[in-house]
mmCIF file of C-alpha atoms and ligand atoms in Angstrom:
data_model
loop_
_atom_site.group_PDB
_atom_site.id
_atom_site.type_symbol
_atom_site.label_atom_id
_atom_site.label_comp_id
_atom_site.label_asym_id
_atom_site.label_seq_id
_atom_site.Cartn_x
_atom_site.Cartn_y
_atom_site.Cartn_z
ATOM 1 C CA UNK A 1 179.361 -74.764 19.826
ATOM 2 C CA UNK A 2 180.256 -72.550 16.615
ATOM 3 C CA UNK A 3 183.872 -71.795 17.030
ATOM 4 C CA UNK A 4 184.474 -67.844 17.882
ATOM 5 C CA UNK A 5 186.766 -65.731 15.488
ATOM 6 C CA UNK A 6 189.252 -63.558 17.129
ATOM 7 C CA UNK A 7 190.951 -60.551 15.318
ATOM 8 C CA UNK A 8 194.369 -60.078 17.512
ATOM 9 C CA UNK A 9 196.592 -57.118 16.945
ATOM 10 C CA UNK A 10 200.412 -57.403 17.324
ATOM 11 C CA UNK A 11 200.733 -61.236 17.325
ATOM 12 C CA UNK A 12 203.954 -61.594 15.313
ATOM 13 C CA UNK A 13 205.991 -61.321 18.797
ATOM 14 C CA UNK A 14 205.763 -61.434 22.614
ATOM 15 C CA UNK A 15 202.685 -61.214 24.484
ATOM 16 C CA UNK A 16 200.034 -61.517 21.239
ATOM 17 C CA UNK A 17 201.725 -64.359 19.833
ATOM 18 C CA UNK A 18 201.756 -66.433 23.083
ATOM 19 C CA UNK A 19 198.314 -65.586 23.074
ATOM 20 C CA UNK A 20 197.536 -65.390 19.537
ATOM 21 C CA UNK A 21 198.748 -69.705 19.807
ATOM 22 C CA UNK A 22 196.978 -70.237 23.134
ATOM 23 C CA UNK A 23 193.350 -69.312 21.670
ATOM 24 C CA UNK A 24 194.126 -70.934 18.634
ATOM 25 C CA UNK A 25 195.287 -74.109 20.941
ATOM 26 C CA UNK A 26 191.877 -73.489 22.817
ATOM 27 C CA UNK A 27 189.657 -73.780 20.004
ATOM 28 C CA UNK A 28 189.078 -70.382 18.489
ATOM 29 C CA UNK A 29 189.744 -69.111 15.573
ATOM 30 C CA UNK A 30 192.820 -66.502 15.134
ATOM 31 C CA UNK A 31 193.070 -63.929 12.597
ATOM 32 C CA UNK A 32 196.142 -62.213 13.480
ATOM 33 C CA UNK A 33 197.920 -59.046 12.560
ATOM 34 C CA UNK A 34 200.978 -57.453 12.471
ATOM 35 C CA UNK A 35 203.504 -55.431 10.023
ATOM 36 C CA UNK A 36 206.174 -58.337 9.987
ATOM 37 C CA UNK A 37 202.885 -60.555 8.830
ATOM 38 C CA UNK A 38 203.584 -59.350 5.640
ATOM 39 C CA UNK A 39 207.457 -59.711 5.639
ATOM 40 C CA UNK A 40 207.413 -63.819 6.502
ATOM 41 C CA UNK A 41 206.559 -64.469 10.556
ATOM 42 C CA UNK A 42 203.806 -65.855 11.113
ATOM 43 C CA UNK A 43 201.768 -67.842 14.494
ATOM 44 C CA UNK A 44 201.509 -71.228 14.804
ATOM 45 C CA UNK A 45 197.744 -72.168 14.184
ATOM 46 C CA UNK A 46 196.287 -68.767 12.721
ATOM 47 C CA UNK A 47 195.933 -67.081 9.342
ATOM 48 C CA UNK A 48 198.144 -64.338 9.384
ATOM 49 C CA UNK A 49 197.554 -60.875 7.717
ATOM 50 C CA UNK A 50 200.007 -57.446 7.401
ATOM 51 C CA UNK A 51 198.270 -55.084 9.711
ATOM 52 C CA UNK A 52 199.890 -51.392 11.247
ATOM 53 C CA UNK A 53 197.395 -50.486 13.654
ATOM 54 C CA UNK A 54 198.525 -46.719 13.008
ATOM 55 C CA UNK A 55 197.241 -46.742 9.491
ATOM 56 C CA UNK A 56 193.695 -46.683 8.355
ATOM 57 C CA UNK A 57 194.466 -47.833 4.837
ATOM 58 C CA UNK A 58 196.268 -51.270 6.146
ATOM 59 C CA UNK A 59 193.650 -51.153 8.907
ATOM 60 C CA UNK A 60 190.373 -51.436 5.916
ATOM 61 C CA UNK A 61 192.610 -54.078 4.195
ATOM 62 C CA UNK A 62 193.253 -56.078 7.306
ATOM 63 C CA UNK A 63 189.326 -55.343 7.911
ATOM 64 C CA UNK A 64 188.317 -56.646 4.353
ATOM 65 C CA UNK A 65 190.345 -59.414 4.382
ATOM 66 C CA UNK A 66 189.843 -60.910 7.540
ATOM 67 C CA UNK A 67 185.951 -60.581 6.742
ATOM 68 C CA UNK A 68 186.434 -62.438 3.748
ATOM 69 C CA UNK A 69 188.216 -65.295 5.786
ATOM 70 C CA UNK A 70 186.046 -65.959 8.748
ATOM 71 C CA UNK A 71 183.305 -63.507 9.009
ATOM 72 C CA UNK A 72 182.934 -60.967 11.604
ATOM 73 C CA UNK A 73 184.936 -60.571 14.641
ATOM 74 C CA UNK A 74 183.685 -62.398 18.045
ATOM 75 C CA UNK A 75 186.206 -60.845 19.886
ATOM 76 C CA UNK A 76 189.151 -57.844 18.959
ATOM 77 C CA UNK A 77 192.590 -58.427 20.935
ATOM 78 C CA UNK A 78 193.864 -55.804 21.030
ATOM 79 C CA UNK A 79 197.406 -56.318 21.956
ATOM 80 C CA UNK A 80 199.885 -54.498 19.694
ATOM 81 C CA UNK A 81 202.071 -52.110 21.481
ATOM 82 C CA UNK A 82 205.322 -50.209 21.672
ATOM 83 C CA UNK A 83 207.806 -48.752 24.129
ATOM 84 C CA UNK A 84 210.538 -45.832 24.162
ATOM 85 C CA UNK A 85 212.299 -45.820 27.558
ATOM 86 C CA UNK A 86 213.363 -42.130 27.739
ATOM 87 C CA UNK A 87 212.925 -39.040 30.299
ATOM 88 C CA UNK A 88 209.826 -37.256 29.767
ATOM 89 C CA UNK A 89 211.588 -33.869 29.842
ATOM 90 C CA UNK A 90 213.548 -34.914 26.671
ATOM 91 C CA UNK A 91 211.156 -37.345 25.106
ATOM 92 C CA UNK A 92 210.885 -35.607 21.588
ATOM 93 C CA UNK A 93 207.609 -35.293 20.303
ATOM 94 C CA UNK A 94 207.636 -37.316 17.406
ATOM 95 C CA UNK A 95 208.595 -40.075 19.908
ATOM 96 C CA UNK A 96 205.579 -39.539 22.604
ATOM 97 C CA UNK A 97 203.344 -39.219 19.518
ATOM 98 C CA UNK A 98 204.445 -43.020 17.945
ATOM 99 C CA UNK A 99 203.732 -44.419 21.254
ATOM 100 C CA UNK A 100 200.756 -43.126 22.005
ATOM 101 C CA UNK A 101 199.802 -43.707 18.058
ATOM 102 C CA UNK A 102 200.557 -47.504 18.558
ATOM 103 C CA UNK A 103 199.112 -47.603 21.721
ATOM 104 C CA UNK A 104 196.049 -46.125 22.305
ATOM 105 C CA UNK A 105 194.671 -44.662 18.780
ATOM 106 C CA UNK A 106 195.539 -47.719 17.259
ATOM 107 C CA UNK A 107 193.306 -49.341 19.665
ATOM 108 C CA UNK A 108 191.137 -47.155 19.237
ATOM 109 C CA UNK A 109 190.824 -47.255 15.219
ATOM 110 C CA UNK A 110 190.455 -51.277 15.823
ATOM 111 C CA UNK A 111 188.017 -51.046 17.865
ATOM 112 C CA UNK A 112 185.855 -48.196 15.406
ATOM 113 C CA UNK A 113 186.397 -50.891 12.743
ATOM 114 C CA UNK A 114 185.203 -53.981 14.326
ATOM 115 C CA UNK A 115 182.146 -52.520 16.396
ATOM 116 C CA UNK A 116 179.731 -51.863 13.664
ATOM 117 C CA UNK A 117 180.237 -55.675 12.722
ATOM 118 C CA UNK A 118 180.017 -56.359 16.384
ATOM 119 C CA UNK A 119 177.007 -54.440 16.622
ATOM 120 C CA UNK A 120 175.075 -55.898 14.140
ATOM 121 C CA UNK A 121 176.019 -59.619 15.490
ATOM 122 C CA UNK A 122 174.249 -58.143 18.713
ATOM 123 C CA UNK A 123 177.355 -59.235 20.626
ATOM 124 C CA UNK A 124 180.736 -59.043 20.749
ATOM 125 C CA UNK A 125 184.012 -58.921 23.279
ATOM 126 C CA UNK A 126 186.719 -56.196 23.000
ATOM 127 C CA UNK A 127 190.188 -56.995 25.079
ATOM 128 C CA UNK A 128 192.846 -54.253 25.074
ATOM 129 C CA UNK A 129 195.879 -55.009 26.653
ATOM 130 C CA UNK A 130 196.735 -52.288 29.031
ATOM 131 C CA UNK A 131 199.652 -52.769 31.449
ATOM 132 C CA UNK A 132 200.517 -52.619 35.437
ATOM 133 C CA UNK A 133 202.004 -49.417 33.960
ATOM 134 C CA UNK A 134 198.287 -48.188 32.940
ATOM 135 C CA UNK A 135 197.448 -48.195 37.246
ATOM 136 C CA UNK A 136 200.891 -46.769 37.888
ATOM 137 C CA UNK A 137 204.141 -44.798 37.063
ATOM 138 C CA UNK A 138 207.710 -45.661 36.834
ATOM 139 C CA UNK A 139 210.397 -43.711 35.710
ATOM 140 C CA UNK A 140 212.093 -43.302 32.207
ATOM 141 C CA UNK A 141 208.573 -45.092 31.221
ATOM 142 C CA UNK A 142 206.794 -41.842 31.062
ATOM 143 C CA UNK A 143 205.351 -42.507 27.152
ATOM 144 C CA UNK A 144 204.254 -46.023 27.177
ATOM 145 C CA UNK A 145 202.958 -44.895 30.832
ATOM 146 C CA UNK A 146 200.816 -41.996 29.447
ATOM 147 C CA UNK A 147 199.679 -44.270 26.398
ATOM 148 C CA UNK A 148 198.359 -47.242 28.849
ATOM 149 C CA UNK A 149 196.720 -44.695 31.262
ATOM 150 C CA UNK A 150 194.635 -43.608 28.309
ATOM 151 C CA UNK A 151 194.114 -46.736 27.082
ATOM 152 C CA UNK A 152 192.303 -47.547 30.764
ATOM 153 C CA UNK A 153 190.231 -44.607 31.051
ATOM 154 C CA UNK A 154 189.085 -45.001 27.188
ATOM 155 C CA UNK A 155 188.492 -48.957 27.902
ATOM 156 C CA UNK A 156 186.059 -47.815 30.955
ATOM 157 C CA UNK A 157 184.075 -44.934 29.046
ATOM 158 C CA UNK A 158 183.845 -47.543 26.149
ATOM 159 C CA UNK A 159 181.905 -50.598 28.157
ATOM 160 C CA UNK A 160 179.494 -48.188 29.525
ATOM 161 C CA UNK A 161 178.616 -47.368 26.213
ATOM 162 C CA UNK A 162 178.813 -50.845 24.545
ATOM 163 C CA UNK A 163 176.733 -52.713 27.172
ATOM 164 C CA UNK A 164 173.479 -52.173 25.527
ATOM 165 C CA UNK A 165 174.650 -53.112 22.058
ATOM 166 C CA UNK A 166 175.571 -56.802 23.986
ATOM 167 C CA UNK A 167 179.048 -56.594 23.791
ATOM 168 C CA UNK A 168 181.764 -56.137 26.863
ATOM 169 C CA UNK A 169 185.218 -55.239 27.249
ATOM 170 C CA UNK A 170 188.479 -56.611 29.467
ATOM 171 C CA UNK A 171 191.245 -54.815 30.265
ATOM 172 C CA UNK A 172 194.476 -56.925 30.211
ATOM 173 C CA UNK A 173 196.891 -55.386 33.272
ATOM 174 C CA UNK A 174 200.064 -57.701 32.527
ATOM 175 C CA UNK A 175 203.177 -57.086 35.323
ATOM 176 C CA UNK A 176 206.857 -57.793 33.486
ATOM 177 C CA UNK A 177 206.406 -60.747 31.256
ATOM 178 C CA UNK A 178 209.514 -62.987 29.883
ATOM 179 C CA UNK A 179 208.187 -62.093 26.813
ATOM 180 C CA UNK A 180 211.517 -61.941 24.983
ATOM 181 C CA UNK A 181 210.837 -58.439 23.885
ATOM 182 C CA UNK A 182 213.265 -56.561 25.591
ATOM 183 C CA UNK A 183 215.490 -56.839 22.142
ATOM 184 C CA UNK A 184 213.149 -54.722 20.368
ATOM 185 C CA UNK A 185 212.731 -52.066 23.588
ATOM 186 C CA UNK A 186 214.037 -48.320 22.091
ATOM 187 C CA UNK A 187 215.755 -45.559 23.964
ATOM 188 C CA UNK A 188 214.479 -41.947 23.635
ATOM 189 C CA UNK A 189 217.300 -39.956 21.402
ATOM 190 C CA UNK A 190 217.147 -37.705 23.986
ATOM 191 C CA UNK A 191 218.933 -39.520 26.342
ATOM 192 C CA UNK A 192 222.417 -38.481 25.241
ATOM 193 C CA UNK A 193 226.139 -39.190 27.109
ATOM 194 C CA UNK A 194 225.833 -35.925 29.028
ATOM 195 C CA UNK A 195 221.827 -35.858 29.806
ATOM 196 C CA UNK A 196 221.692 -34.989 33.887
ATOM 197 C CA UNK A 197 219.121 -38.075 33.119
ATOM 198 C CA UNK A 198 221.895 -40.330 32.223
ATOM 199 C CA UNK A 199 223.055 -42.216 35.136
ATOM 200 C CA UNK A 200 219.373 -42.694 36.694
ATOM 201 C CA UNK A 201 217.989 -44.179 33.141
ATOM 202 C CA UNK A 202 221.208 -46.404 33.176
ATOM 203 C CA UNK A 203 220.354 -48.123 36.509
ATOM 204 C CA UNK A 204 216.790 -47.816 36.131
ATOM 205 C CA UNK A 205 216.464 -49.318 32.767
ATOM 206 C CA UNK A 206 219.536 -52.118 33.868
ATOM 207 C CA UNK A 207 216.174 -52.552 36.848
ATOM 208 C CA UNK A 208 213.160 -52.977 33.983
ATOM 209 C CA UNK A 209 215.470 -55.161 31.831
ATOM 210 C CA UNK A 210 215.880 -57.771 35.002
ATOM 211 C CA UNK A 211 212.527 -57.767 36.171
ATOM 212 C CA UNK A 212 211.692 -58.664 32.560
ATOM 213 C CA UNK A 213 213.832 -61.539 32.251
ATOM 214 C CA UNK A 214 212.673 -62.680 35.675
ATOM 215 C CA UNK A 215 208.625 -62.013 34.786
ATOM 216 C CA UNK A 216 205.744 -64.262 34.732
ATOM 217 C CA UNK A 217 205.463 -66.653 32.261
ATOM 218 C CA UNK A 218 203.732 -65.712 28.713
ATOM 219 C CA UNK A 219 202.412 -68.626 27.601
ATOM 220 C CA UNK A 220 200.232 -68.894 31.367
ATOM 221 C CA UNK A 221 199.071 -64.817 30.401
ATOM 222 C CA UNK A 222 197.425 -67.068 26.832
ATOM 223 C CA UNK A 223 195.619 -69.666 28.862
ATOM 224 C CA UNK A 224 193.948 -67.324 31.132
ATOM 225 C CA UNK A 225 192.701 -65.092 28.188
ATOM 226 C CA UNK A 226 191.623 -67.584 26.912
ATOM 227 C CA UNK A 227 189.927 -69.020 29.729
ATOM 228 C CA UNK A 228 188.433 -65.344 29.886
ATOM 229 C CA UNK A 229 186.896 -65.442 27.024
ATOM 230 C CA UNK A 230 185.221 -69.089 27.345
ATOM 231 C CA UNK A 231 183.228 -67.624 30.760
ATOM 232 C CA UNK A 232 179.582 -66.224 30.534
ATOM 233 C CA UNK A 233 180.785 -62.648 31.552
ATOM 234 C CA UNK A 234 183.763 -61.149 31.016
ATOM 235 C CA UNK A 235 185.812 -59.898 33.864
ATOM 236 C CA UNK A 236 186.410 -56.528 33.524
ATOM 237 C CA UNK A 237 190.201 -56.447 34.485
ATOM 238 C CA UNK A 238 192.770 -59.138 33.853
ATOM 239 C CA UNK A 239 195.699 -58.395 35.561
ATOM 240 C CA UNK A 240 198.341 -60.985 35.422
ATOM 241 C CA UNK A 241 201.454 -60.321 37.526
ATOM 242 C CA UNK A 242 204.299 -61.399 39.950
ATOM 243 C CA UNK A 243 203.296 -60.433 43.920
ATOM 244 C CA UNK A 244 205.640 -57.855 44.318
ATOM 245 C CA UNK A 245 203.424 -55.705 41.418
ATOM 246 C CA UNK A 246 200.113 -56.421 42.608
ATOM 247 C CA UNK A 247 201.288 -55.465 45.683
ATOM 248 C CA UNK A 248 202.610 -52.116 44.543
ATOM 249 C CA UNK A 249 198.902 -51.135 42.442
ATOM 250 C CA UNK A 250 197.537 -51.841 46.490
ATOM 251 C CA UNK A 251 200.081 -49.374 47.400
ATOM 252 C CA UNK A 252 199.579 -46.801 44.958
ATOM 253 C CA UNK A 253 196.397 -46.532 45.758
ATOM 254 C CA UNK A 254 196.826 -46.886 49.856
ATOM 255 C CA UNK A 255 199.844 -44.579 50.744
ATOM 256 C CA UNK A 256 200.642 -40.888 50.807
ATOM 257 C CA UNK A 257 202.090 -39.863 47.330
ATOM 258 C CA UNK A 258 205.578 -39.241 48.889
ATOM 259 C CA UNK A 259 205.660 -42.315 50.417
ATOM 260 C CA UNK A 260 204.911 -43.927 47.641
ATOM 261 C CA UNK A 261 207.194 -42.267 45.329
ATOM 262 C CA UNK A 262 210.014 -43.021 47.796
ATOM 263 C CA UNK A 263 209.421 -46.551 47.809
ATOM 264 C CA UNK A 264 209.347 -46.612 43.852
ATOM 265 C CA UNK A 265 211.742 -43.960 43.560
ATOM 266 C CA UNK A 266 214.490 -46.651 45.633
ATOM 267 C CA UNK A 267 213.328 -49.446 43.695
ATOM 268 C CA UNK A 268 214.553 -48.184 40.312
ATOM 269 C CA UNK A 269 217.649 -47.189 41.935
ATOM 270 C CA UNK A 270 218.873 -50.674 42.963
ATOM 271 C CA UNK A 271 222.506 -51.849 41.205
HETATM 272 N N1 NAP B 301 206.174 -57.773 27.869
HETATM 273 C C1 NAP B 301 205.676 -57.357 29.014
HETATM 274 O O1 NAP B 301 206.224 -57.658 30.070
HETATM 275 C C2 NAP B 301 204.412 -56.521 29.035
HETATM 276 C C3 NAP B 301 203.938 -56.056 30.265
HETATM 277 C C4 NAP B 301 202.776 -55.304 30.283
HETATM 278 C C5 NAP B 301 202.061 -55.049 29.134
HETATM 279 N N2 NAP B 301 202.544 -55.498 27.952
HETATM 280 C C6 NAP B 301 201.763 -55.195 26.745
HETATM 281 O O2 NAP B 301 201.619 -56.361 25.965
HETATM 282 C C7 NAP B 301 201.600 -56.027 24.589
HETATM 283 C C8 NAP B 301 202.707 -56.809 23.878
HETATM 284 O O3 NAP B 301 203.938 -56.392 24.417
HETATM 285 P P1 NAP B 301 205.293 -57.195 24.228
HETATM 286 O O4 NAP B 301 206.184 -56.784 25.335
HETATM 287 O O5 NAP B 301 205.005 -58.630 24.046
HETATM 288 O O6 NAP B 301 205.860 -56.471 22.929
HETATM 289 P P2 NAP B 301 206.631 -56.939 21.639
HETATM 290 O O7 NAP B 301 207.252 -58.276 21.769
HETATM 291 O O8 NAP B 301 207.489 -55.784 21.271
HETATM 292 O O9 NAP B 301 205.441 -57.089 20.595
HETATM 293 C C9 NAP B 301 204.754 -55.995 20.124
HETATM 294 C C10 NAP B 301 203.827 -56.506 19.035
HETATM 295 O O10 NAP B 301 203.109 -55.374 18.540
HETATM 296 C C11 NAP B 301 203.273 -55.345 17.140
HETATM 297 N N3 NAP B 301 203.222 -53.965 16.680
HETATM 298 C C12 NAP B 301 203.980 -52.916 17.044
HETATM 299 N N4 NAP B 301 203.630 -51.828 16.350
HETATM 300 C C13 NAP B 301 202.588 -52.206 15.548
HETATM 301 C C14 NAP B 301 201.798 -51.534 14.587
HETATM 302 N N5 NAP B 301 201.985 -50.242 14.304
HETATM 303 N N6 NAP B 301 200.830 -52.233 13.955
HETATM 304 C C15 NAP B 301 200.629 -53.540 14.231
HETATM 305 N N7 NAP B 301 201.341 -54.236 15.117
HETATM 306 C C16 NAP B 301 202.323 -53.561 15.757
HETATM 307 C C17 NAP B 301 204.614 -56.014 16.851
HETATM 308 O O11 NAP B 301 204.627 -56.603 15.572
HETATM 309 P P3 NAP B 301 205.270 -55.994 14.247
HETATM 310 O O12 NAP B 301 206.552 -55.310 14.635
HETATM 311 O O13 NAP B 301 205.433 -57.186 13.381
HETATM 312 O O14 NAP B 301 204.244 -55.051 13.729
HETATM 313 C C18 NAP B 301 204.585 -57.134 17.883
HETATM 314 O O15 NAP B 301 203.846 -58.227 17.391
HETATM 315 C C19 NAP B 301 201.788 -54.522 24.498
HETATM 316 O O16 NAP B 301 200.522 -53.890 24.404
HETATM 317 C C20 NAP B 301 202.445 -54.194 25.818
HETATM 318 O O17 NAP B 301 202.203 -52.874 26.207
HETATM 319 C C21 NAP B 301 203.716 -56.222 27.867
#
């Protein structure tokens, strides 16, 4: 069979590049993206290419370049994301605005770019990594929150509307991952020394942090993409998490808000 070219955003760290390696690993063939592309990193078995998803000028270059490499896309990964733990009552603007740039309208410009090629291929798979936190909220979470509730309902409207062209579309729902990215994980400036948010994003951040470290394993999250995208059909939901979080997306959507919010609510106040 003629091997299938994926475009993956955000592979430099984390979740893409585990996966970015396992499709490469499984026979596909990776173009990946990401700013630190340009500035030396690079994943083990795909070409590599400078890519911000939030600009359309390094967007048409990745676009151009890739084509030139392999052709047209088979399948968009979109995986590239950020986070700013902060209170939504202080999150400044600029900061809800980066996330939800990186987020969800950088999806979104990916996906503009690669359809038409996907289109004319007559068919074509689109993954965008959403999050448990696209089903549910947690505190001091509120941006990336907002950004991967978006990126669900947008993900939904868009595979009704793609279907006929041939081409389909997976959400990936990933629970806390050991993805090693808690290094790069950014407070909101407007949690200062004397925010009445202080003490409550201290313990529920020090909570987030260890159910990171303690999260599923990120190199299994790559082999079941990738055994995704070798089935006839693509599912339309991938979610990959520990029991405890599937659990709590059952709950969510079973209890009485307050209930519900008092169950969380404890949670992220555990020492
Ligand atoms: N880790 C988890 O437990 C977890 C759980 C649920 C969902 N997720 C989702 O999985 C994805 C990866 O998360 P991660 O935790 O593995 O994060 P990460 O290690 O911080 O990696 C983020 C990736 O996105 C890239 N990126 C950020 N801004 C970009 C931009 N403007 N243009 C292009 N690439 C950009 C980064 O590369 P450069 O800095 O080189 O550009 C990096 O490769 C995200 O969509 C996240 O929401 C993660």
């Amino acid at each position: 069979m003629e091997k299938q070219v994926v475009w993956i955003t955000g592979a430099s760290s984390g979740l893409g590049l585990h996966t970015a390696q396992a499709l490469a690993k499984n026979g596909f063939t990776v173009v990946a993206g990401a700013r630190s592309f340009g500035k030396g990193k690079s994943a083990e078995g795909c070409e590599c290419l400078p890519l911000d998803v939030t600009s359309e000028e390094s967007i048409r270059a990745f676009k151009e370049r890739a084509l030139a490499l392999h052709g047209a896309p088979d399948v968009l990964v979109n995986c590239a994301g950020m986070l700013i733990l902060g209170a939504c009552e202080s999150y400044a603007l600029n900061e809800l605005r980066q996330v939800m740039e990186t987020n969800f309208f950088g999806q979104a410009a990916m996906i503009s770019a690669a359809l038409p090629l996907m289109r004319e291929k007559g068919r074509g798979r689109i993954v965008n990594f959403s999050s448990i936190n696209g089903l549910l909220g947690i505190p001091f979470e509120g941006a990336y929150t907002a950004s991967k509730h978006a990126v669900e309902g947008y993900s939904e409207c868009l595979a009704l509307e793609v279907k006929p062209f041939g081409i389909e579309v997976m959400l990936v729902e990933p629970g806390d991952h050991r993805s090693g990215s808690r290094a790069y994980r950014r407070h909101s400036q407007g949690i200062t020394d004397d925010s009445p948010y202080k003490a409550a994003f201290d313990i529920g951040t020090g909570v987030i942090a260890h159910d990171e470290e303690n999260g599923s394993d990120p190199d299994r999250l790559g082999e079941k993409i990738a055994k995704a995208l070798k089935k006839r059909r693509l599912p339309r939901r991938l979610r990959v998490a520990m029991a405890d979080q599937h659990l709590a997306v059952i709950l969510h959507d079973l209890l009485p808000a307050p209930l519900f919010d008092r169950i969380i609510g404890d949670y992220y106040k555990q020492k």
